Structures are given as structure tokens and as C-alpha cells.
PDB file of C-alpha atoms in Angstrom:
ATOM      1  CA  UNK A   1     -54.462-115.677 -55.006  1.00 43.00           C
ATOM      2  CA  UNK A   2     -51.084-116.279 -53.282  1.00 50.00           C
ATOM      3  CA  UNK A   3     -51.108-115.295 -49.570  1.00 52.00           C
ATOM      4  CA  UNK A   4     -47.653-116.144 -48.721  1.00 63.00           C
ATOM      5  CA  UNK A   5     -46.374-115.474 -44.912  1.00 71.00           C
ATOM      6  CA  UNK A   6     -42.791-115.254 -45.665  1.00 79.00           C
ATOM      7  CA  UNK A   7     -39.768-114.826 -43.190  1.00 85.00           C
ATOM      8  CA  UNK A   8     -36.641-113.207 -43.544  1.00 87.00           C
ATOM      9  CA  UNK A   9     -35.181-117.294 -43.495  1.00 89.00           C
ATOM     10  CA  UNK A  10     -36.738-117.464 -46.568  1.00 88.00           C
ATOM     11  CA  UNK A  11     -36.155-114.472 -48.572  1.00 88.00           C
ATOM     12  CA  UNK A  12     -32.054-114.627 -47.702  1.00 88.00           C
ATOM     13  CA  UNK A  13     -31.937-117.894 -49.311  1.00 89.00           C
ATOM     14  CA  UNK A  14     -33.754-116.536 -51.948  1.00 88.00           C
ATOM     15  CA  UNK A  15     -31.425-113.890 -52.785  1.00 90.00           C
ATOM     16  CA  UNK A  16     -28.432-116.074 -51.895  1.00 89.00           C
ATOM     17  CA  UNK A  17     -29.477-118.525 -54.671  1.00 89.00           C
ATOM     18  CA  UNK A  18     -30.184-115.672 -56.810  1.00 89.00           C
ATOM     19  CA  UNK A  19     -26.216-114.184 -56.296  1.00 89.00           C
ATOM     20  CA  UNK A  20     -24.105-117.555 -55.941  1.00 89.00           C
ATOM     21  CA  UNK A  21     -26.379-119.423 -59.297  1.00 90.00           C
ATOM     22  CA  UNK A  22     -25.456-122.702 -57.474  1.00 89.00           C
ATOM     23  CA  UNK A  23     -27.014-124.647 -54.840  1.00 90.00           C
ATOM     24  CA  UNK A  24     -24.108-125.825 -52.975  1.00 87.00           C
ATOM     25  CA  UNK A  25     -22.719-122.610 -52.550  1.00 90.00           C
ATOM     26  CA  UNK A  26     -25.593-120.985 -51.635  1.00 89.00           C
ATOM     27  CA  UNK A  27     -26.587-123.745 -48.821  1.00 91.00           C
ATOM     28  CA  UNK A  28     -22.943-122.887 -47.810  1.00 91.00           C
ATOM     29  CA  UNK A  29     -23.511-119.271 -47.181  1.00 89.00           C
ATOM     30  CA  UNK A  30     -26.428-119.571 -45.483  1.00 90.00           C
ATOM     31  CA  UNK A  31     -25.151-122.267 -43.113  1.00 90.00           C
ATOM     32  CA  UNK A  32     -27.428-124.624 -44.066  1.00 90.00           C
ATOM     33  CA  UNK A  33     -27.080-128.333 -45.321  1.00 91.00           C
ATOM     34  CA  UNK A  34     -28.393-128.776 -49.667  1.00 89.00           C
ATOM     35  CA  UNK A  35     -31.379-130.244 -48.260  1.00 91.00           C
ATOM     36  CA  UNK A  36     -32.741-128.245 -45.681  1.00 92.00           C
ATOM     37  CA  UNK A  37     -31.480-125.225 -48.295  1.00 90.00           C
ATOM     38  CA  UNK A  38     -33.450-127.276 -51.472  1.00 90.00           C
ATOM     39  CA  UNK A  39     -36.213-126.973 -49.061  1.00 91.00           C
ATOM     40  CA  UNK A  40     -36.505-123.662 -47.864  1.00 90.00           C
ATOM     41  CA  UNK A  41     -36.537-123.135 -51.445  1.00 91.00           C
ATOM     42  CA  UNK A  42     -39.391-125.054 -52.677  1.00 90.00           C
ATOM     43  CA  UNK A  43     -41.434-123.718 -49.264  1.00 90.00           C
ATOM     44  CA  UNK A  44     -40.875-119.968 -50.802  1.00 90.00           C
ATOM     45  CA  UNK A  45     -41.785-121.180 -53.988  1.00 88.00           C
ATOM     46  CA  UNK A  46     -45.110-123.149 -53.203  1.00 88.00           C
ATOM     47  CA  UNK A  47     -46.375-120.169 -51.032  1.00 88.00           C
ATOM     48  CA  UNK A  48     -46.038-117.793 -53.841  1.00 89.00           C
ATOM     49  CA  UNK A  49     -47.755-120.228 -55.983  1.00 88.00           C
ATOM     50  CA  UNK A  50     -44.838-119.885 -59.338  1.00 89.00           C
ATOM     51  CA  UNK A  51     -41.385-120.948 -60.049  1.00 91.00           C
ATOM     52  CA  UNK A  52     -38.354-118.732 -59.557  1.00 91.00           C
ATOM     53  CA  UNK A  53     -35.338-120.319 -60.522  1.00 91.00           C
ATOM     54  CA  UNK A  54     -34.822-123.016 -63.612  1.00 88.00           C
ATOM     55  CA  UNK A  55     -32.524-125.667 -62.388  1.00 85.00           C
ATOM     56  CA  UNK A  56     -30.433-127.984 -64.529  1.00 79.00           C
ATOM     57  CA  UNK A  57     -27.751-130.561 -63.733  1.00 71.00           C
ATOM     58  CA  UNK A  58     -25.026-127.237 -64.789  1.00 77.00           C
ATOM     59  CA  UNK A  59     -26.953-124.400 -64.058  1.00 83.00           C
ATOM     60  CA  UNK A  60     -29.182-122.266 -61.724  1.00 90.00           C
ATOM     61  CA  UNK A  61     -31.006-119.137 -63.661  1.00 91.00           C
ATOM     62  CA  UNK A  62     -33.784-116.975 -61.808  1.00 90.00           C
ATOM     63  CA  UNK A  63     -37.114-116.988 -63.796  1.00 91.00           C
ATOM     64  CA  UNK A  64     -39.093-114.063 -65.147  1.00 88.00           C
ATOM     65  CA  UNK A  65     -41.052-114.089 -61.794  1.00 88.00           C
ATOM     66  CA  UNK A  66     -37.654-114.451 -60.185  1.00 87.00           C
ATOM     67  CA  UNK A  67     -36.241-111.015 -61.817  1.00 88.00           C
ATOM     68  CA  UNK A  68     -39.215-109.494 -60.724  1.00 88.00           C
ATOM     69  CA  UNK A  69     -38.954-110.918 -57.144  1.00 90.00           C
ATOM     70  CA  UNK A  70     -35.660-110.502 -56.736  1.00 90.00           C
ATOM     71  CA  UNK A  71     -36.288-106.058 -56.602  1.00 88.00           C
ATOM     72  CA  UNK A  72     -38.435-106.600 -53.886  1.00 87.00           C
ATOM     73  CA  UNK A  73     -36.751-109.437 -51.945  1.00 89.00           C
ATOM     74  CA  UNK A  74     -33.770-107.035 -51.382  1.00 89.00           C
ATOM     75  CA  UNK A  75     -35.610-103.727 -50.964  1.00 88.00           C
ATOM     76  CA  UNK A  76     -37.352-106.045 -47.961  1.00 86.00           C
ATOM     77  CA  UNK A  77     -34.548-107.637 -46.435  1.00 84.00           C
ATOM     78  CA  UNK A  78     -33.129-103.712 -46.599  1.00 82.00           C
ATOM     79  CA  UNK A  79     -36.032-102.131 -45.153  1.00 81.00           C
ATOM     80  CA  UNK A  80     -35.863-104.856 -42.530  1.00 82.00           C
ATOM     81  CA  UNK A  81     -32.327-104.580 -41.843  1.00 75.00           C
ATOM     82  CA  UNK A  82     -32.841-100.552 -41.084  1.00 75.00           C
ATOM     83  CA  UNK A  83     -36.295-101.228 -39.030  1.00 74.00           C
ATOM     84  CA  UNK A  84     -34.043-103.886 -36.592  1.00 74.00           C
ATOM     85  CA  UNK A  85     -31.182-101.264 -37.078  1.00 68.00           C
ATOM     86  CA  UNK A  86     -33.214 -98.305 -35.856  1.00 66.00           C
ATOM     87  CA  UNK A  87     -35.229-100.225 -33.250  1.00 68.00           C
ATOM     88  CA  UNK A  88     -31.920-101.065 -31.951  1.00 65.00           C
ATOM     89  CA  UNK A  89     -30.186 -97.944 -31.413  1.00 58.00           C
ATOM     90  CA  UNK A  90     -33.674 -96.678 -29.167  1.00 54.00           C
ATOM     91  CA  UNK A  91     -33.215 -99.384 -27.044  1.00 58.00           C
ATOM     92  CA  UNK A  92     -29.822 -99.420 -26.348  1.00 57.00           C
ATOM     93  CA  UNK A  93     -30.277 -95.517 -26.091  1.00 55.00           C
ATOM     94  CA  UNK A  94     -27.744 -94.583 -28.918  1.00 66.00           C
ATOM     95  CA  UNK A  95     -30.978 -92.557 -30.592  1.00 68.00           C
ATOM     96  CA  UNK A  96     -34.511 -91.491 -29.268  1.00 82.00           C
ATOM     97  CA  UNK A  97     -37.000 -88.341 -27.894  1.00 87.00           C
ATOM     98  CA  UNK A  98     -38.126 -87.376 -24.710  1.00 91.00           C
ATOM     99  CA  UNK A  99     -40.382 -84.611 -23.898  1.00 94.00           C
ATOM    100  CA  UNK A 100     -40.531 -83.646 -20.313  1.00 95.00           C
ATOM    101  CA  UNK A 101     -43.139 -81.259 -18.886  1.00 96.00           C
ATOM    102  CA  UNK A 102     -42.242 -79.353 -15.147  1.00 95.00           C
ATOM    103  CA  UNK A 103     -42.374 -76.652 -13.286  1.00 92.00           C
ATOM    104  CA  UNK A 104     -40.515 -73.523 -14.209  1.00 90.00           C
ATOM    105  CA  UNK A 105     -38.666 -73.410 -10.924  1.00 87.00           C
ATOM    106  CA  UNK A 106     -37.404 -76.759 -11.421  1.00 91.00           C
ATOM    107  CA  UNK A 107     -36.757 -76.647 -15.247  1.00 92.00           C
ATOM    108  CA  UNK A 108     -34.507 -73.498 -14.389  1.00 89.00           C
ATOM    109  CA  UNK A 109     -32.805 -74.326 -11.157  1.00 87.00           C
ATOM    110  CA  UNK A 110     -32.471 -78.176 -10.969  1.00 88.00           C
ATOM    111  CA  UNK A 111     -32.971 -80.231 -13.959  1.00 93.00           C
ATOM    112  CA  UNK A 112     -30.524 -78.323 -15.978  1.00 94.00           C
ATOM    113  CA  UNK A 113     -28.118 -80.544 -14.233  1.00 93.00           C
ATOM    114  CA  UNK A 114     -29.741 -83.569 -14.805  1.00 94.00           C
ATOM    115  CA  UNK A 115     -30.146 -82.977 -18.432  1.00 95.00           C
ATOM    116  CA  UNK A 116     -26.723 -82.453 -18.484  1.00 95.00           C
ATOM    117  CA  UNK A 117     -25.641 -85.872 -16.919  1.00 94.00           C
ATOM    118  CA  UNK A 118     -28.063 -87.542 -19.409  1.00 93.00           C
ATOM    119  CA  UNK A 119     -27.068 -86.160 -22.452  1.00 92.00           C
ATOM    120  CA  UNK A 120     -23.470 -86.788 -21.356  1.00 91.00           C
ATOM    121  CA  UNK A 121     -24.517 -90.596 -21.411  1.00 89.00           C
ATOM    122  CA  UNK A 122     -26.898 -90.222 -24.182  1.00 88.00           C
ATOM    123  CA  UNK A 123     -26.086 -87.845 -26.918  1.00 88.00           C
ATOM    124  CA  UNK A 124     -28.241 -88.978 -29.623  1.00 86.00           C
ATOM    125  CA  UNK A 125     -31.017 -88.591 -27.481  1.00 87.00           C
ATOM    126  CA  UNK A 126     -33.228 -85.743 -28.459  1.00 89.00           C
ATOM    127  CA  UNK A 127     -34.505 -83.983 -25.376  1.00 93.00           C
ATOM    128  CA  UNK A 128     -37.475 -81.407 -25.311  1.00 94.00           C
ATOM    129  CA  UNK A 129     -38.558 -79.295 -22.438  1.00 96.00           C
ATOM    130  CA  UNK A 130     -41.988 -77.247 -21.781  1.00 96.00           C
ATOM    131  CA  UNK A 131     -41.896 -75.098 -18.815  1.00 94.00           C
ATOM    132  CA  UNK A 132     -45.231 -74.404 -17.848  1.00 92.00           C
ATOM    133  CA  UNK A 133     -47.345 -74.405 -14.638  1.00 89.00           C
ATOM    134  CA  UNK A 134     -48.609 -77.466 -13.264  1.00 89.00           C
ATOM    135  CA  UNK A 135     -52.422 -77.539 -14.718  1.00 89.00           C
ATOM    136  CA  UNK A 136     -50.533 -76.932 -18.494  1.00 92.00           C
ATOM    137  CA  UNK A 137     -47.775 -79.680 -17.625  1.00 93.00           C
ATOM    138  CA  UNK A 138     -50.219 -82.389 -16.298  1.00 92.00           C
ATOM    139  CA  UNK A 139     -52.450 -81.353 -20.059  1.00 92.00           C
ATOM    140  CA  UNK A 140     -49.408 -82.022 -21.993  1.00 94.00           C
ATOM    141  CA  UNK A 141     -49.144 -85.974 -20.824  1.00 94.00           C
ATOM    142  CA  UNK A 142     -52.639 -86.374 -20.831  1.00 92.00           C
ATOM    143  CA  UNK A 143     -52.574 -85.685 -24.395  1.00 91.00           C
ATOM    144  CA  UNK A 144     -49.747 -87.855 -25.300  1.00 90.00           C
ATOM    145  CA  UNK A 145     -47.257 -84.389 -25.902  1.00 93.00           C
ATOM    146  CA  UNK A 146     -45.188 -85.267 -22.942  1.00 94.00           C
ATOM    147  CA  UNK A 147     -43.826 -88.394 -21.999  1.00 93.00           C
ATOM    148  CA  UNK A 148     -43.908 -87.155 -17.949  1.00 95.00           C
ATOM    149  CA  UNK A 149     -44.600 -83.946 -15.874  1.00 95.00           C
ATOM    150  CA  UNK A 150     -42.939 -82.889 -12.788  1.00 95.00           C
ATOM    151  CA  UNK A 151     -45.666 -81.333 -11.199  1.00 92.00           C
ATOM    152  CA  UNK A 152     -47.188 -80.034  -7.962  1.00 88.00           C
ATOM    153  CA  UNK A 153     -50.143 -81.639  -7.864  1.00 75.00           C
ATOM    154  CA  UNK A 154     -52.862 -82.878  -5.013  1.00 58.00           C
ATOM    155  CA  UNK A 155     -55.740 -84.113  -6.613  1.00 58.00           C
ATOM    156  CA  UNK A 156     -56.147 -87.512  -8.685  1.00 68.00           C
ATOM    157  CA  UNK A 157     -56.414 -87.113 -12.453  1.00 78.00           C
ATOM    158  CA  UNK A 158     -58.453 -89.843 -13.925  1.00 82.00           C
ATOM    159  CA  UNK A 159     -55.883 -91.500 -16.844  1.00 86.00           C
ATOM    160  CA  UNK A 160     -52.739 -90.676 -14.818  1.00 91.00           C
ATOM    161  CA  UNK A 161     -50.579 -92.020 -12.081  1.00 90.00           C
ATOM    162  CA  UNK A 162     -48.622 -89.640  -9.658  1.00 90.00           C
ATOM    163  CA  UNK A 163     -45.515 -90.356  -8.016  1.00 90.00           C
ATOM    164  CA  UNK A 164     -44.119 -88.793  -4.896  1.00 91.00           C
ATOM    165  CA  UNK A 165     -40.699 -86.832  -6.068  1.00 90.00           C
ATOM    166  CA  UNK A 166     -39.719 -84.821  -3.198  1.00 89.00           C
ATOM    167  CA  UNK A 167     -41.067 -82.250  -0.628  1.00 89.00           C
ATOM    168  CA  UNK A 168     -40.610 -78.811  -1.152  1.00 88.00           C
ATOM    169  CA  UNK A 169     -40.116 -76.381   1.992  1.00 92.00           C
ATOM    170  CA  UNK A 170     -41.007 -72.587   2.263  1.00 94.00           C
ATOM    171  CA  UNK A 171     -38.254 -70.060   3.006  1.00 95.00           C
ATOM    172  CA  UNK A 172     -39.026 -66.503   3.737  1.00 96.00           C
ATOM    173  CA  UNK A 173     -37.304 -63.968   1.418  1.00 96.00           C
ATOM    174  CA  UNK A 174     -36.607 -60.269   2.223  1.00 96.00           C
ATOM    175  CA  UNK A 175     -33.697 -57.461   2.284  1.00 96.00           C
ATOM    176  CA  UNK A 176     -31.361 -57.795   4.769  1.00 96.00           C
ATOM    177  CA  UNK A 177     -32.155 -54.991   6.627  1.00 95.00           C
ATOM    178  CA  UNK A 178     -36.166 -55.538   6.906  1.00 96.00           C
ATOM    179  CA  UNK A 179     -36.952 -56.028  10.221  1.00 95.00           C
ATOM    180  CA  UNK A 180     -38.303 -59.826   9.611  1.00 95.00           C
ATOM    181  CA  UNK A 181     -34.763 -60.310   9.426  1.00 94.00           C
ATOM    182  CA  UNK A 182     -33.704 -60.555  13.346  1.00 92.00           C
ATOM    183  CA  UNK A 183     -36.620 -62.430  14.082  1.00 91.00           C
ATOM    184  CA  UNK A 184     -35.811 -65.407  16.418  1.00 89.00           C
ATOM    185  CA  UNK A 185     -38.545 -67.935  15.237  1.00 90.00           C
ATOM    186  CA  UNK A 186     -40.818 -67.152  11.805  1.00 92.00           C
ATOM    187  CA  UNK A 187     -44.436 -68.062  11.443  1.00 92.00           C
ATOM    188  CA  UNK A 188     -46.920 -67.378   9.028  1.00 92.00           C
ATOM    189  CA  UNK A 189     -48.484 -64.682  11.435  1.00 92.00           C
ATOM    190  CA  UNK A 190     -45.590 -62.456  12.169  1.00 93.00           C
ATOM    191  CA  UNK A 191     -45.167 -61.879   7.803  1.00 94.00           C
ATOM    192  CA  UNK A 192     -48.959 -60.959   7.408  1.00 92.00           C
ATOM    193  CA  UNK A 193     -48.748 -57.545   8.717  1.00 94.00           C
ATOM    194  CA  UNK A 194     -46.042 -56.364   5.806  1.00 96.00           C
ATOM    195  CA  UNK A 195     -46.618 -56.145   2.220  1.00 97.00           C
ATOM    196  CA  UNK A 196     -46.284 -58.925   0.383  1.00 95.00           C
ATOM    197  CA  UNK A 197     -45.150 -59.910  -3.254  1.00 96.00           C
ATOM    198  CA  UNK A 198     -47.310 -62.501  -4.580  1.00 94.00           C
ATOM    199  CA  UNK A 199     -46.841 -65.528  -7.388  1.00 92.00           C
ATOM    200  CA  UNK A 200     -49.840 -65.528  -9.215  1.00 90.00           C
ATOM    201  CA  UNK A 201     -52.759 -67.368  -7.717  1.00 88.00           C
ATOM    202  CA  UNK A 202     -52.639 -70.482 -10.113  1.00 86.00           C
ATOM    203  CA  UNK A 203     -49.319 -71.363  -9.561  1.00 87.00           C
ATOM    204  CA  UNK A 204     -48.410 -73.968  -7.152  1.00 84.00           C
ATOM    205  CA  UNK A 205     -46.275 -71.830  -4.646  1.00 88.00           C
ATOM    206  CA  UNK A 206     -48.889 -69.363  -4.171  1.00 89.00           C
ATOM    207  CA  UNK A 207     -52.004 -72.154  -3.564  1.00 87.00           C
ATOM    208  CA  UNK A 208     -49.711 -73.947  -0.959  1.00 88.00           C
ATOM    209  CA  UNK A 209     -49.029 -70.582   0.510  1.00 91.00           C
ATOM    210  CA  UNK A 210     -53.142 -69.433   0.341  1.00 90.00           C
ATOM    211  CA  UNK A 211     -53.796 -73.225   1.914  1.00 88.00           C
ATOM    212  CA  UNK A 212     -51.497 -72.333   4.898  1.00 90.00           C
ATOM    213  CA  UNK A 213     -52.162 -69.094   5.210  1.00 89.00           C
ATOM    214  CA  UNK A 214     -56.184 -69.424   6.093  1.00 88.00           C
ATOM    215  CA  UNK A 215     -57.619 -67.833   7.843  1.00 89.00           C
ATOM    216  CA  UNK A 216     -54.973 -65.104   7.866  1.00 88.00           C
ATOM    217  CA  UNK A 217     -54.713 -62.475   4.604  1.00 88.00           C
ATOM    218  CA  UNK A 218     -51.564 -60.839   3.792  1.00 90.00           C
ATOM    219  CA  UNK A 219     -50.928 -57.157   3.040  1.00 92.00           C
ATOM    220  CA  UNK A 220     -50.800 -57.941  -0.506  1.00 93.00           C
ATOM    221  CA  UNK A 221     -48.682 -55.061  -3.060  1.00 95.00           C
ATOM    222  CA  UNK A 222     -47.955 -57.002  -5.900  1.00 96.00           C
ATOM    223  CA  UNK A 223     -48.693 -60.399  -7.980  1.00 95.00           C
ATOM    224  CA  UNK A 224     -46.577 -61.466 -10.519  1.00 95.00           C
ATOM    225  CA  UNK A 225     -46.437 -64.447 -12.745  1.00 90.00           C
ATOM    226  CA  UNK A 226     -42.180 -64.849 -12.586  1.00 90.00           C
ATOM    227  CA  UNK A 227     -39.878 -65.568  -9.789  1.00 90.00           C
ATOM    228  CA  UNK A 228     -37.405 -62.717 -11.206  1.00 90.00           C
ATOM    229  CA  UNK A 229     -40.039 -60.517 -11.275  1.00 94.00           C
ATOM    230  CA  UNK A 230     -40.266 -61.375  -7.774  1.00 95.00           C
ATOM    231  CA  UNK A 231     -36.478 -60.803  -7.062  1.00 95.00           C
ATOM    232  CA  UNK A 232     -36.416 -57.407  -8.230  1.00 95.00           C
ATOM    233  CA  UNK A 233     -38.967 -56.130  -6.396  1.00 96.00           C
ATOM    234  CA  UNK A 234     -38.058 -57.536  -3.071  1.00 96.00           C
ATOM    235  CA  UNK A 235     -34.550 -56.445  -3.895  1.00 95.00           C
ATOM    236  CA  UNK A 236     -36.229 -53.241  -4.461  1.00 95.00           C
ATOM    237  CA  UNK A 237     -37.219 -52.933  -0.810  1.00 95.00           C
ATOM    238  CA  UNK A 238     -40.808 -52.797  -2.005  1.00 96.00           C
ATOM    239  CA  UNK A 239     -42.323 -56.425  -0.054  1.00 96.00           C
ATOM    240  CA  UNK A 240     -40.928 -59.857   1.085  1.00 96.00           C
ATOM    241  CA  UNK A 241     -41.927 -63.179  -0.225  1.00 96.00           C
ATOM    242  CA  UNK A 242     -42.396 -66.716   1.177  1.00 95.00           C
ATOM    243  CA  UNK A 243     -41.031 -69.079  -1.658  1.00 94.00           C
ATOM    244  CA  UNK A 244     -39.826 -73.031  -1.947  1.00 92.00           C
ATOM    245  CA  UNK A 245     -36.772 -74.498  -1.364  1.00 92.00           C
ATOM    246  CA  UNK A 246     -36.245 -75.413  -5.232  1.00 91.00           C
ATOM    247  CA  UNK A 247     -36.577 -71.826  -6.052  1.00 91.00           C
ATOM    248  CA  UNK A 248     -34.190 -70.100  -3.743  1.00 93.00           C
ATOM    249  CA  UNK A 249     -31.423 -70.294  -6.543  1.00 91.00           C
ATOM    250  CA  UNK A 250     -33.436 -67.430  -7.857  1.00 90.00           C
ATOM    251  CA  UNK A 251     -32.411 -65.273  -4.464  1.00 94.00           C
ATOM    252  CA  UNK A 252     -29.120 -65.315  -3.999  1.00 92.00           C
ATOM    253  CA  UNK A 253     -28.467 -61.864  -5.080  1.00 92.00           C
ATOM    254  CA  UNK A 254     -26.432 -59.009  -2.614  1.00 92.00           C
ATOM    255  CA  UNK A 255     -29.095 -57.784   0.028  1.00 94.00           C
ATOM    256  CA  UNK A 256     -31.299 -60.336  -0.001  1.00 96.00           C
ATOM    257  CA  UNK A 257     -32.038 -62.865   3.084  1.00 95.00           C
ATOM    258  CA  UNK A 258     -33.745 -66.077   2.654  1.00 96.00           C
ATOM    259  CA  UNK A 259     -34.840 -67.690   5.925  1.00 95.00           C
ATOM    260  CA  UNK A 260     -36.761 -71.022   6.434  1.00 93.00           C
ATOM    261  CA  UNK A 261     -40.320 -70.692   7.977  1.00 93.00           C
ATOM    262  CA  UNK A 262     -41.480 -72.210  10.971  1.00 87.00           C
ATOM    263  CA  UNK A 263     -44.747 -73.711   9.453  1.00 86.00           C
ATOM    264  CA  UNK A 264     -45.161 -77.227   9.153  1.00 83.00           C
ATOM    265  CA  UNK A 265     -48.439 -77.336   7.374  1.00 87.00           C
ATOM    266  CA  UNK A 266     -46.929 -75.431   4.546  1.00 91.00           C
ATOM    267  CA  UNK A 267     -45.323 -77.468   2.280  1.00 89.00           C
ATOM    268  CA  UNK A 268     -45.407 -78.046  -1.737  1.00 89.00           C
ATOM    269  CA  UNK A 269     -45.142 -81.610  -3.091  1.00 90.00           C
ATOM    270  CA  UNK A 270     -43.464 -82.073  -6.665  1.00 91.00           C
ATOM    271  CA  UNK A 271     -44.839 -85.624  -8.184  1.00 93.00           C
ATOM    272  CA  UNK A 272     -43.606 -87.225 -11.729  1.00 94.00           C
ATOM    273  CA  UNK A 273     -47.175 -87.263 -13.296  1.00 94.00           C
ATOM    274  CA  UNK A 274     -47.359 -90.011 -16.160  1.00 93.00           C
ATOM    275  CA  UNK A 275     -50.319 -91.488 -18.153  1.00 92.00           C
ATOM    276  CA  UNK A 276     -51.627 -94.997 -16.552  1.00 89.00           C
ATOM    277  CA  UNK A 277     -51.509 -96.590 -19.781  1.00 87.00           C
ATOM    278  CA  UNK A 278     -48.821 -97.913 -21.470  1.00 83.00           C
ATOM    279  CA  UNK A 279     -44.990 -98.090 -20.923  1.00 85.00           C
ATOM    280  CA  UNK A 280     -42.263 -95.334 -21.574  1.00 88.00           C
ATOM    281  CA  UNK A 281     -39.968 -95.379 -24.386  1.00 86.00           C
ATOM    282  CA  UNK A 282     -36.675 -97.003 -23.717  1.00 85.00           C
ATOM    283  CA  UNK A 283     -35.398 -93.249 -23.544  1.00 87.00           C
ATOM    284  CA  UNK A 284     -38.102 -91.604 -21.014  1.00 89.00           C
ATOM    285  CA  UNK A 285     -37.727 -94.423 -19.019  1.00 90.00           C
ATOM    286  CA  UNK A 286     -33.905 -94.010 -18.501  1.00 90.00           C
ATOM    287  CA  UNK A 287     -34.248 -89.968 -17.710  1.00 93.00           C
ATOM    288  CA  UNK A 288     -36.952 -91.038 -15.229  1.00 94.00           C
ATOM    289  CA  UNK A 289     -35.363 -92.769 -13.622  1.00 90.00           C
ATOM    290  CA  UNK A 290     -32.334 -90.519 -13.269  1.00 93.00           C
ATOM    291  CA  UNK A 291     -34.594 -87.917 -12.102  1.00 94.00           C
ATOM    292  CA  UNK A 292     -35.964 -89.748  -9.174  1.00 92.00           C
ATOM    293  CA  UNK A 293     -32.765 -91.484  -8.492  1.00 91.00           C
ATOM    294  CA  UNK A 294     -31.018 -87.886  -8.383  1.00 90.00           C
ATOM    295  CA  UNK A 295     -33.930 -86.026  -6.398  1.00 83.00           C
ATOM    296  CA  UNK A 296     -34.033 -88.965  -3.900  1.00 77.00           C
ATOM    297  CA  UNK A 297     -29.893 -89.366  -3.378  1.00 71.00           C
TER     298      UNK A 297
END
């Protein structure tokens, strides 16, 4: 049985024999001399083992086999065409998908921006965003969901590689009339004797804030899972808050006071968390790299 390893060479001057019925103008067409053309043509025909055209001194006619060829010739050279086509437009960015995990505080208050910017330069790119924590984030590119996380993250995940994105810095938050607010120099210490509106203890700001914190305990009121949950009640008058740098968007509201802390050892890092393993599409790669070269400018 014919195994035949045909190229696209082949099956173009197939069909170009098959439309011009002439040799000469088919060898023409394809930019090829009549004997490398004559040749090309016998290859085709020995690998698929049977004859496809009947040649006379006055005429070229495709055989039976050579009908029947002919519907699949084109409907490959068409299926290739789109396949080149398509592959094409993803990697000169013209079409593509790119699913980004990250933090809620940074989906809301700083990559809107950058989305922005890249679907200004990219508008057939599809973009999808999951705003989750960073445990659900870091799950979503380990399984091949998400193309990259922005994450807070401090511990190696086997699979993965981390990248250092930025450094996030705490800022108190309060009214403006609590009496935090005159203080000269803020530390950790002097906010543990008032009560105290908590993130939930599996996010990221509230485990940085726990990690600096220790030994000390706060006078805790409230825990909450959202940072405008957060807002209302400390606009309320009912706590203050210690929160990151990337979130203070959240707190600019009338009678509110955000203040940074005077505590070196609390910090939150934000990494881009990918898998180890393989490259990014042509599209990931590009918002990627427009997120670190934004965060780091």
C-alpha cells in the first residue's frame, strides 16, 4: 500500500497541471523549468503508486484517480493555507488568548491599565482574568487554566518558577480624626492597642501582617474577606487597618488617612508565578512582558 510523504511542492503542481491541461503553462506558473516540473510530477505519481494525468503530444487530461485526487489535493492545500494563515496571525499577535491569574488588589487597582495598553496594541487578542487569592491563582497555572499568576507567594512550588515583580509596602489606614493620626513615627506596637479590621487570614496581606506582627496580637473587631468591606467600616469609625501600597486606591475616600508604617520587616512580595515547563504563547509572552516592564519602569 502507497505511503506517500507528500509536500505542498508537490500537490501545487498537481493542481496546476490539473487547471492549465498543459505542461508548459503549468511549469510557467509554478516558476519552474518543463523538466524539473515533468519531474515533480512523476515523483507525486510514483509515491502514490497510479497514474493521474494521460498525456499526449495535444493534450493533458486528469485520470479517474486524478478526479478523485484532485477533491482532496485542494481541500489540503486549503486546509494548509488556513493552518499557516491562523498560525500566523498568533504570532504576529493579530489573534490569540491569554488567561491571567492575580491578586484581587492588583486585578482591580493596577492591571486595568495595563490591559488597557495591550488591548490597544492587540485587539484581537482575547484576554481572560480570574481574581482570586494567591493559593487559587498559583492552582490555576499549575493546572494549565492560566497562562501566569501574579501572586504573593514565599514558598517554592514544585512544577513552577517564580519571578520577583515588585515589593509591596504597608500603609496604615484610619479616619482622620483617630488619634493614630498625629502620631510622629508609626510602628507595629503603637496600632495593637486599638481595634483592628482584619483581611481574612488566608489572604496574603493579612499573613504578611500576622508574620510581622509576632509576638504582638491586635485588638481584633472584625475580619472580612474584601478590601471595600474594609473601607466602610474604617470609614465607619469602627477600627483602622494596616494595608499594601497596591491597595490604597481602595482608600481614598473623604475622612480617611492612609499613612506609611515604620516597619521594615513587613513587607508583601507580588511574583509572576508560571509553570517550569514549556514556553508561553506568542500572546502571554507579550502581556508578560508588559507587565514586568510596566511594574519595574
Amino acid at each position: 500500500m502507497a505511503n506517500p510523504n507528500l509536500s505542498t511542492r508537490q500537490l501545487r503542481a498537481f493542481l496546476a497541471l490539473a487547471d492549465q491541461r498543459s505542461f508548459t503553462r503549468a511549469a510557467t506558473a509554478c516558476h519552474l523549468s518543463q523538466p524539473a516540473f515533468s519531474a515533480l510530477i512523476r515523483t507525486l505519481e510514483s509515491e502514490l503508486r497510479t497514474r493521474l494525468f494521460d498525456r499526449d503530444t495535444r493534450s493533458v487530461q486528469l485520470t479517474a484517480e486524478g478526479r478523485l485526487f484532485e477533491t482532496s489535493a485542494r481541500q489540503l492545500l486549503g486546509d494548509f493555507g488556513v493552518a499557516v494563515s491562523d498560525l500566523s496571525d498568533h504570532v504576529e499577535r493579530r489573534k490569540g488568548r491569554v488567561h491571567v491569574a492575580a491578586l484581587p488588589s492588583l486585578a482591580a487597582g493596577w492591571l486595568p491599565a495595563i490591559f488597557a495598553e495591550f488591548k490597544a496594541a492587540w485587539p484581537g487578542i482575547e484576554l481572560n482574568l480570574s481574581d482570586f487569592l494567591s493559593d487559587p491563582c498559583i492552582d490555576l497555572v499549575r493546572s494549565g487554566k492560566a497562562d501566569f499568576a501574579l501572586a504573593s507567594t514565599g514558598a517554592s512550588h514544585a512544577g513552577l518558577s517564580t519571578q520577583l515583580l515588585c515589593t509591596d509596602q504597608f500603609y496604615l489606614v484610619c479616619r482622620k480624626d483617630h488619634p493614630l493620626a498625629s502620631e510622629k513615627v508609626l510602628t507595629l506596637k503603637k496600632l495593637t492597642p486599638y481595634p483592628f479590621i482584619h483581611m481574612s487570614r488566608n489572604s496574603s496581606v493579612r499573613q504578611a501582617l500576622d508574620a510581622a506582627l509576632h509576638p504582638l496580637q491586635t485588638n481584633t473587631l472584625l475580619e472580612v474577606d474584601q478590601l471595600a468591606t474594609v473601607t466602610g467600616m474604617v470609614q465607619a469609625g469602627l477600627g483602622i487597618s494596616v494595608v499594601p501600597a497596591l491597595t490604597l486606591f481602595h482608600f481614598e475616600r473623604e475622612g480617611l488617612l492612609t499613612r506609611p508604617l515604620a516597619a521594615k520587616n513587613l513587607t508583601r512580595k507580588i511574583y509572576v508565578v508560571r509553570r517550569q515547563e514549556g514556553s508561553l504563547s506568542v500572546a502571554a509572552q507579550a502581556l508578560h512582558d508588559l507587565i514586568v516592564q510596566r511594574m519595574q519602569s
